[in-house]
Amino acid sequence: MDLQIHLPLNGLDETLIPTAFLEQLQSSPSRKVTFFDETITGYLHLTDEVMGFGNHVADASIYIDLAVIPDSAQTHNPEFHIKSIELTKTDLLFSSEVNLKGKTSFATVWKFALPILYPKKKVASPQVFASIVLTLRNAPGASAGVRAGAHDVSDINSSNILSDLQFLILDKRRASKLVSFSRPQVLTALPDDVTLEQQTATESTLTASVKLPVYPALIMRLKSTKSVGRDNVLFSTLELESSKELMKIGVALDILNVETTFTDGRLEEFLPGGFTYPVSFLPSDILNFTYKLHHDSSGSVKPICIKITSIARSFDPFSSSVHATFGSEIVTSWATNVDFGITPPAAKKPPRLATSRKNRLRSSSDLQKPLRLSSSSLNVAIPRSGNPLLAGLVITFSGQTDVRIGEVFRWKVQAINKSPNRLNLSLYIQARDMFEKSQPRLPGLDFAAYPAPALQKMYNAIKLVPQGILPLANDIKIGPLDPGAVYETTVELIAIERGIFNLEGVRIIDIASGEGFDCGKLLEVVVM
């Protein structure tokens, strides 16, 4: 007798005659990897050359012990067990004589499904390990009435409500069957009025196992935020990312469906126009789904359920091309909570850029006049977390932003003192990297010919960073400024290079204390 486990890569045609089905089963490629939250379809193939062997197949008991173990584990540890499965008559596909390659034998095939679940304990380099124990009972001396009664009981109690505890006794049962192989029953003392006819019974036990590496398919994150003043509204974003192992094994995914359930309120999903499933999801992709959640009940923490259905595809990481799908659907379910009581993010006050352009119909006489160029303004408010002496000072830069090369233009600088301190300030302009370039030391080489990349690198090292615009005055006095006072002055600049530039290195310095504040990049100027 021979017992084999087959885990085909794709589905098989089970309507074929037994001989054709076995040829298909043996020629189909087998699974090399599997994924958590996937259900694997497999077949158990029992072969015997003895004709009439099928009379005892109905008495077979088959148990599958499923575990997720570390790659280095050599023995089955009960703490890695995830499920026990018992195959019944309904799982029997066929039991028939077959002729393979001119050789006649008796073949029996069962079909089974293995749900790949996450273990209760984290496992390094996890492997799915499925071990199968098949026991054939052959009791020729047993009476027909006893055998019929046993079958009646098994038909009535066809569902095993203690299947989850099967692994606790599976090893003991397996050991007892191996020990009692071809061993006659031992009778204990019986009452005088009871007679029992001794029967000889034998049990044949076969085992088979298979081990495959298992990987998580998806990494899911749920990020939530809320608007100020909207306590019953929450914006949540579901972020999907492939696990890093998929790139290594050359597997991509097709997202077939994403189903989100929010039972304690209303859910609005924001999807781009024309969005349809399935979605091709490569290992380097990140997919986001945004939801607007409403709730009107009490309590701030609410449950949300996410169910993602996907299927694996072969993927070539060098050409980024995907091929045919394989395996069965991967159904990942995640139940988590969202908190409506989170604090809204603090409002940021970035520099405000206000652009004003004058658009009006021009008369024929106006065509001879030069076009009026655009102007912009930028507010820089010194935060309280910065220099405490200058906190509350608002500096506004406004002026022309489209100039011609070589042209001198002016910016107006307005300072508003909203602090309780009297300020006497100076506006100082010094780009950080200006005047810092120097000729690098020549390399000590004996030849004057350099490779092109080295020559280009040397040129870039001595090339001055373009400034574009330069101030014509520096150390410009602002003030004195009393609390609540406004002070205005102008800054003259010149454009020396074509391009788009920012004026950098502008600092506001308090003359009395010497403390200052860097205004960062100011208005963007287009030099034509």
mmCIF file of C-alpha atoms in Angstrom, residues 295-528:
data_model
loop_
_atom_site.group_PDB
_atom_site.id
_atom_site.type_symbol
_atom_site.label_atom_id
_atom_site.label_comp_id
_atom_site.label_asym_id
_atom_site.label_seq_id
_atom_site.Cartn_x
_atom_site.Cartn_y
_atom_site.Cartn_z
ATOM 1 C CA HIS A 295 -21.836 57.921 14.492
ATOM 2 C CA ASP A 296 -24.640 59.267 16.682
ATOM 3 C CA SER A 297 -24.568 56.800 19.584
ATOM 4 C CA SER A 298 -22.845 57.087 22.937
ATOM 5 C CA GLY A 299 -19.246 56.055 23.420
ATOM 6 C CA SER A 300 -16.204 57.019 21.386
ATOM 7 C CA VAL A 301 -14.625 53.632 20.549
ATOM 8 C CA LYS A 302 -16.466 51.807 17.754
ATOM 9 C CA PRO A 303 -15.719 48.480 16.010
ATOM 10 C CA ILE A 304 -14.963 48.298 12.305
ATOM 11 C CA CYS A 305 -14.483 45.149 10.208
ATOM 12 C CA ILE A 306 -12.401 44.922 7.030
ATOM 13 C CA LYS A 307 -12.486 41.940 4.659
ATOM 14 C CA ILE A 308 -10.045 41.784 1.739
ATOM 15 C CA THR A 309 -10.218 39.118 -0.968
ATOM 16 C CA SER A 310 -7.151 38.619 -3.151
ATOM 17 C CA ILE A 311 -5.423 35.989 -5.271
ATOM 18 C CA ALA A 312 -1.755 35.382 -6.002
ATOM 19 C CA ARG A 313 -0.038 35.848 -9.368
ATOM 20 C CA SER A 314 3.425 34.901 -10.588
ATOM 21 C CA PHE A 315 5.593 38.007 -10.800
ATOM 22 C CA ASP A 316 8.917 38.704 -12.522
ATOM 23 C CA PRO A 317 10.762 41.322 -10.408
ATOM 24 C CA PHE A 318 13.236 42.099 -13.221
ATOM 25 C CA SER A 319 10.676 42.976 -15.905
ATOM 26 C CA SER A 320 7.854 43.882 -13.444
ATOM 27 C CA SER A 321 5.504 41.679 -15.478
ATOM 28 C CA VAL A 322 2.767 39.520 -13.964
ATOM 29 C CA HIS A 323 1.662 36.108 -15.156
ATOM 30 C CA ALA A 324 -1.167 33.666 -14.482
ATOM 31 C CA THR A 325 -2.903 33.372 -11.131
ATOM 32 C CA PHE A 326 -2.401 30.308 -8.955
ATOM 33 C CA GLY A 327 -3.833 28.858 -5.784
ATOM 34 C CA SER A 328 -7.152 29.790 -4.239
ATOM 35 C CA GLU A 329 -8.535 33.085 -2.981
ATOM 36 C CA ILE A 330 -6.907 34.652 0.073
ATOM 37 C CA VAL A 331 -9.606 36.033 2.358
ATOM 38 C CA THR A 332 -8.127 38.298 5.037
ATOM 39 C CA SER A 333 -10.478 39.530 7.757
ATOM 40 C CA TRP A 334 -9.482 42.185 10.277
ATOM 41 C CA ALA A 335 -11.643 43.403 13.160
ATOM 42 C CA THR A 336 -10.354 46.531 14.892
ATOM 43 C CA ASN A 337 -11.623 49.708 16.574
ATOM 44 C CA VAL A 338 -11.720 53.387 15.671
ATOM 45 C CA ASP A 339 -11.672 56.098 18.332
ATOM 46 C CA PHE A 340 -13.870 59.157 17.777
ATOM 47 C CA GLY A 341 -12.356 60.744 20.866
ATOM 48 C CA ILE A 342 -8.962 61.468 19.333
ATOM 49 C CA THR A 343 -7.695 65.045 19.447
ATOM 50 C CA PRO A 344 -7.832 66.927 16.131
ATOM 51 C CA PRO A 345 -4.410 67.899 14.792
ATOM 52 C CA ALA A 346 -3.221 71.364 15.741
ATOM 53 C CA ALA A 347 -3.730 73.938 13.025
ATOM 54 C CA LYS A 348 -0.474 74.893 11.386
ATOM 55 C CA LYS A 349 0.180 78.463 10.261
ATOM 56 C CA PRO A 350 2.468 78.274 7.239
ATOM 57 C CA PRO A 351 3.652 81.477 5.553
ATOM 58 C CA ARG A 352 0.719 82.867 3.616
ATOM 59 C CA LEU A 353 1.441 83.666 -0.004
ATOM 60 C CA ALA A 354 -1.059 86.032 -1.585
ATOM 61 C CA THR A 355 -0.673 86.733 -5.270
ATOM 62 C CA SER A 356 -2.500 89.601 -6.878
ATOM 63 C CA ARG A 357 -2.661 90.006 -10.615
ATOM 64 C CA LYS A 358 -4.458 92.878 -12.348
ATOM 65 C CA ASN A 359 -6.471 91.591 -15.286
ATOM 66 C CA ARG A 360 -8.442 94.188 -17.215
ATOM 67 C CA LEU A 361 -9.270 94.949 -20.805
ATOM 68 C CA ARG A 362 -6.634 97.152 -22.386
ATOM 69 C CA SER A 363 -7.351 99.950 -24.839
ATOM 70 C CA SER A 364 -5.343 100.504 -28.012
ATOM 71 C CA SER A 365 -3.363 103.258 -26.328
ATOM 72 C CA ASP A 366 -2.370 100.926 -23.523
ATOM 73 C CA LEU A 367 -0.731 98.510 -25.945
ATOM 74 C CA GLN A 368 2.270 100.833 -26.217
ATOM 75 C CA LYS A 369 2.799 100.779 -22.450
ATOM 76 C CA PRO A 370 4.961 98.116 -20.850
ATOM 77 C CA LEU A 371 3.063 95.302 -19.177
ATOM 78 C CA ARG A 372 2.708 95.604 -15.436
ATOM 79 C CA LEU A 373 4.423 92.584 -13.866
ATOM 80 C CA SER A 374 2.924 90.431 -11.140
ATOM 81 C CA SER A 375 3.467 91.124 -7.473
ATOM 82 C CA SER A 376 3.228 88.892 -4.412
ATOM 83 C CA SER A 377 3.366 89.175 -0.649
ATOM 84 C CA LEU A 378 4.544 86.800 2.057
ATOM 85 C CA ASN A 379 3.830 86.969 5.791
ATOM 86 C CA VAL A 380 6.405 85.582 8.245
ATOM 87 C CA ALA A 381 5.098 85.278 11.808
ATOM 88 C CA ILE A 382 7.727 84.493 14.443
ATOM 89 C CA PRO A 383 6.326 81.676 16.631
ATOM 90 C CA ARG A 384 6.352 81.697 20.411
ATOM 91 C CA SER A 385 8.389 78.495 20.394
ATOM 92 C CA GLY A 386 11.246 80.388 18.721
ATOM 93 C CA ASN A 387 12.910 83.493 20.126
ATOM 94 C CA PRO A 388 10.720 84.653 23.056
ATOM 95 C CA LEU A 389 11.905 88.267 22.685
ATOM 96 C CA LEU A 390 10.723 88.435 19.055
ATOM 97 C CA ALA A 391 7.548 86.361 19.579
ATOM 98 C CA GLY A 392 4.563 88.223 18.168
ATOM 99 C CA LEU A 393 6.546 90.045 15.445
ATOM 100 C CA VAL A 394 5.036 89.765 11.940
ATOM 101 C CA ILE A 395 7.198 90.637 8.907
ATOM 102 C CA THR A 396 5.547 91.059 5.487
ATOM 103 C CA PHE A 397 7.567 91.039 2.244
ATOM 104 C CA SER A 398 5.766 92.260 -0.885
ATOM 105 C CA GLY A 399 6.935 93.260 -4.312
ATOM 106 C CA GLN A 400 7.655 92.317 -7.892
ATOM 107 C CA THR A 401 8.260 88.624 -8.670
ATOM 108 C CA ASP A 402 8.770 88.732 -12.480
ATOM 109 C CA VAL A 403 11.925 90.690 -13.445
ATOM 110 C CA ARG A 404 14.391 90.889 -16.300
ATOM 111 C CA ILE A 405 18.056 90.026 -15.976
ATOM 112 C CA GLY A 406 20.122 93.016 -14.853
ATOM 113 C CA GLU A 407 17.052 94.882 -13.586
ATOM 114 C CA VAL A 408 16.995 96.556 -10.163
ATOM 115 C CA PHE A 409 13.700 96.085 -8.321
ATOM 116 C CA ARG A 410 12.352 96.872 -4.867
ATOM 117 C CA TRP A 411 10.557 94.923 -2.165
ATOM 118 C CA LYS A 412 8.570 96.584 0.573
ATOM 119 C CA VAL A 413 9.176 95.272 4.097
ATOM 120 C CA GLN A 414 6.490 95.880 6.716
ATOM 121 C CA ALA A 415 6.988 95.002 10.399
ATOM 122 C CA ILE A 416 4.091 94.788 12.877
ATOM 123 C CA ASN A 417 4.973 94.507 16.561
ATOM 124 C CA LYS A 418 2.283 92.384 18.280
ATOM 125 C CA SER A 419 4.513 91.670 21.263
ATOM 126 C CA PRO A 420 4.537 93.622 24.558
ATOM 127 C CA ASN A 421 8.229 94.500 24.048
ATOM 128 C CA ARG A 422 9.763 97.573 22.429
ATOM 129 C CA LEU A 423 11.916 96.376 19.552
ATOM 130 C CA ASN A 424 14.842 97.887 17.682
ATOM 131 C CA LEU A 425 15.610 95.580 14.749
ATOM 132 C CA SER A 426 17.951 95.166 11.827
ATOM 133 C CA LEU A 427 17.303 93.217 8.634
ATOM 134 C CA TYR A 428 20.462 91.379 7.626
ATOM 135 C CA ILE A 429 20.824 89.384 4.362
ATOM 136 C CA GLN A 430 23.592 86.829 3.996
ATOM 137 C CA ALA A 431 23.056 83.612 2.037
ATOM 138 C CA ARG A 432 24.389 80.666 3.973
ATOM 139 C CA ASP A 433 26.575 79.253 1.246
ATOM 140 C CA MET A 434 27.524 82.574 -0.388
ATOM 141 C CA PHE A 435 31.258 83.370 -0.529
ATOM 142 C CA GLU A 436 32.110 79.944 0.883
ATOM 143 C CA LYS A 437 33.371 78.323 -2.312
ATOM 144 C CA SER A 438 37.102 77.807 -2.705
ATOM 145 C CA GLN A 439 39.329 76.051 -5.183
ATOM 146 C CA PRO A 440 39.745 72.425 -4.018
ATOM 147 C CA ARG A 441 43.153 70.920 -3.727
ATOM 148 C CA LEU A 442 44.235 69.243 -6.949
ATOM 149 C CA PRO A 443 44.629 65.485 -6.672
ATOM 150 C CA GLY A 444 48.208 64.280 -6.605
ATOM 151 C CA LEU A 445 48.139 62.339 -9.859
ATOM 152 C CA ASP A 446 51.054 61.895 -12.220
ATOM 153 C CA PHE A 447 48.994 62.310 -15.392
ATOM 154 C CA ALA A 448 46.830 65.128 -16.676
ATOM 155 C CA ALA A 449 44.136 62.942 -18.292
ATOM 156 C CA TYR A 450 41.082 62.287 -16.150
ATOM 157 C CA PRO A 451 38.109 60.022 -16.759
ATOM 158 C CA ALA A 452 34.950 61.882 -17.751
ATOM 159 C CA PRO A 453 33.045 61.158 -14.454
ATOM 160 C CA ALA A 454 36.010 62.357 -12.364
ATOM 161 C CA LEU A 455 36.353 65.503 -14.463
ATOM 162 C CA GLN A 456 32.648 66.262 -14.131
ATOM 163 C CA LYS A 457 32.862 65.772 -10.367
ATOM 164 C CA MET A 458 35.792 68.191 -10.093
ATOM 165 C CA TYR A 459 33.921 70.790 -12.158
ATOM 166 C CA ASN A 460 30.821 70.564 -9.956
ATOM 167 C CA ALA A 461 32.979 70.913 -6.850
ATOM 168 C CA ILE A 462 34.386 74.298 -7.898
ATOM 169 C CA LYS A 463 31.204 75.583 -9.549
ATOM 170 C CA LEU A 464 29.549 78.401 -7.626
ATOM 171 C CA VAL A 465 25.950 77.878 -6.621
ATOM 172 C CA PRO A 466 23.788 80.312 -8.662
ATOM 173 C CA GLN A 467 22.317 83.081 -6.548
ATOM 174 C CA GLY A 468 20.062 84.623 -9.171
ATOM 175 C CA ILE A 469 19.164 87.722 -7.124
ATOM 176 C CA LEU A 470 21.369 89.783 -4.815
ATOM 177 C CA PRO A 471 20.532 92.584 -2.359
ATOM 178 C CA LEU A 472 22.072 96.001 -3.034
ATOM 179 C CA ALA A 473 21.909 97.001 0.637
ATOM 180 C CA ASN A 474 22.355 95.201 3.906
ATOM 181 C CA ASP A 475 21.913 95.811 7.628
ATOM 182 C CA ILE A 476 18.617 97.662 7.082
ATOM 183 C CA LYS A 477 17.260 99.305 10.248
ATOM 184 C CA ILE A 478 13.676 98.566 11.305
ATOM 185 C CA GLY A 479 12.370 100.556 14.205
ATOM 186 C CA PRO A 480 12.314 101.423 16.938
ATOM 187 C CA LEU A 481 8.996 99.577 17.200
ATOM 188 C CA ASP A 482 6.680 100.156 20.136
ATOM 189 C CA PRO A 483 4.056 97.520 21.002
ATOM 190 C CA GLY A 484 1.317 97.627 18.364
ATOM 191 C CA ALA A 485 3.358 99.867 16.041
ATOM 192 C CA VAL A 486 3.935 99.358 12.287
ATOM 193 C CA TYR A 487 7.173 100.170 10.457
ATOM 194 C CA GLU A 488 7.791 100.071 6.691
ATOM 195 C CA THR A 489 10.987 100.210 4.619
ATOM 196 C CA THR A 490 12.263 99.000 1.232
ATOM 197 C CA VAL A 491 14.977 96.626 0.031
ATOM 198 C CA GLU A 492 16.654 96.987 -3.382
ATOM 199 C CA LEU A 493 17.681 93.840 -5.260
ATOM 200 C CA ILE A 494 19.208 93.037 -8.644
ATOM 201 C CA ALA A 495 18.680 90.008 -10.922
ATOM 202 C CA ILE A 496 21.955 88.598 -12.260
ATOM 203 C CA GLU A 497 20.971 85.197 -13.718
ATOM 204 C CA ARG A 498 18.006 83.739 -15.572
ATOM 205 C CA GLY A 499 15.895 81.181 -13.756
ATOM 206 C CA ILE A 500 13.639 80.808 -10.720
ATOM 207 C CA PHE A 501 15.211 81.805 -7.409
ATOM 208 C CA ASN A 502 14.384 82.415 -3.750
ATOM 209 C CA LEU A 503 16.042 85.026 -1.601
ATOM 210 C CA GLU A 504 17.597 83.126 1.299
ATOM 211 C CA GLY A 505 19.571 84.050 4.369
ATOM 212 C CA VAL A 506 17.289 86.895 5.537
ATOM 213 C CA ARG A 507 17.538 87.316 9.312
ATOM 214 C CA ILE A 508 15.753 89.668 11.695
ATOM 215 C CA ILE A 509 18.158 90.636 14.506
ATOM 216 C CA ASP A 510 17.337 92.456 17.738
ATOM 217 C CA ILE A 511 20.097 95.094 18.091
ATOM 218 C CA ALA A 512 19.918 95.247 21.884
ATOM 219 C CA SER A 513 20.275 91.509 22.581
ATOM 220 C CA GLY A 514 21.859 90.281 19.359
ATOM 221 C CA GLU A 515 19.267 87.500 19.087
ATOM 222 C CA GLY A 516 17.797 86.786 15.684
ATOM 223 C CA PHE A 517 15.322 84.770 13.637
ATOM 224 C CA ASP A 518 15.899 83.199 10.202
ATOM 225 C CA CYS A 519 13.005 83.970 7.819
ATOM 226 C CA GLY A 520 13.827 81.017 5.546
ATOM 227 C CA LYS A 521 13.091 81.124 1.818
ATOM 228 C CA LEU A 522 11.154 84.178 0.758
ATOM 229 C CA LEU A 523 9.276 85.077 -2.410
ATOM 230 C CA GLU A 524 9.998 83.092 -5.557
ATOM 231 C CA VAL A 525 11.330 85.370 -8.324
ATOM 232 C CA VAL A 526 11.295 84.522 -12.030
ATOM 233 C CA VAL A 527 14.226 86.128 -13.850
ATOM 234 C CA MET A 528 13.710 86.378 -17.633
#
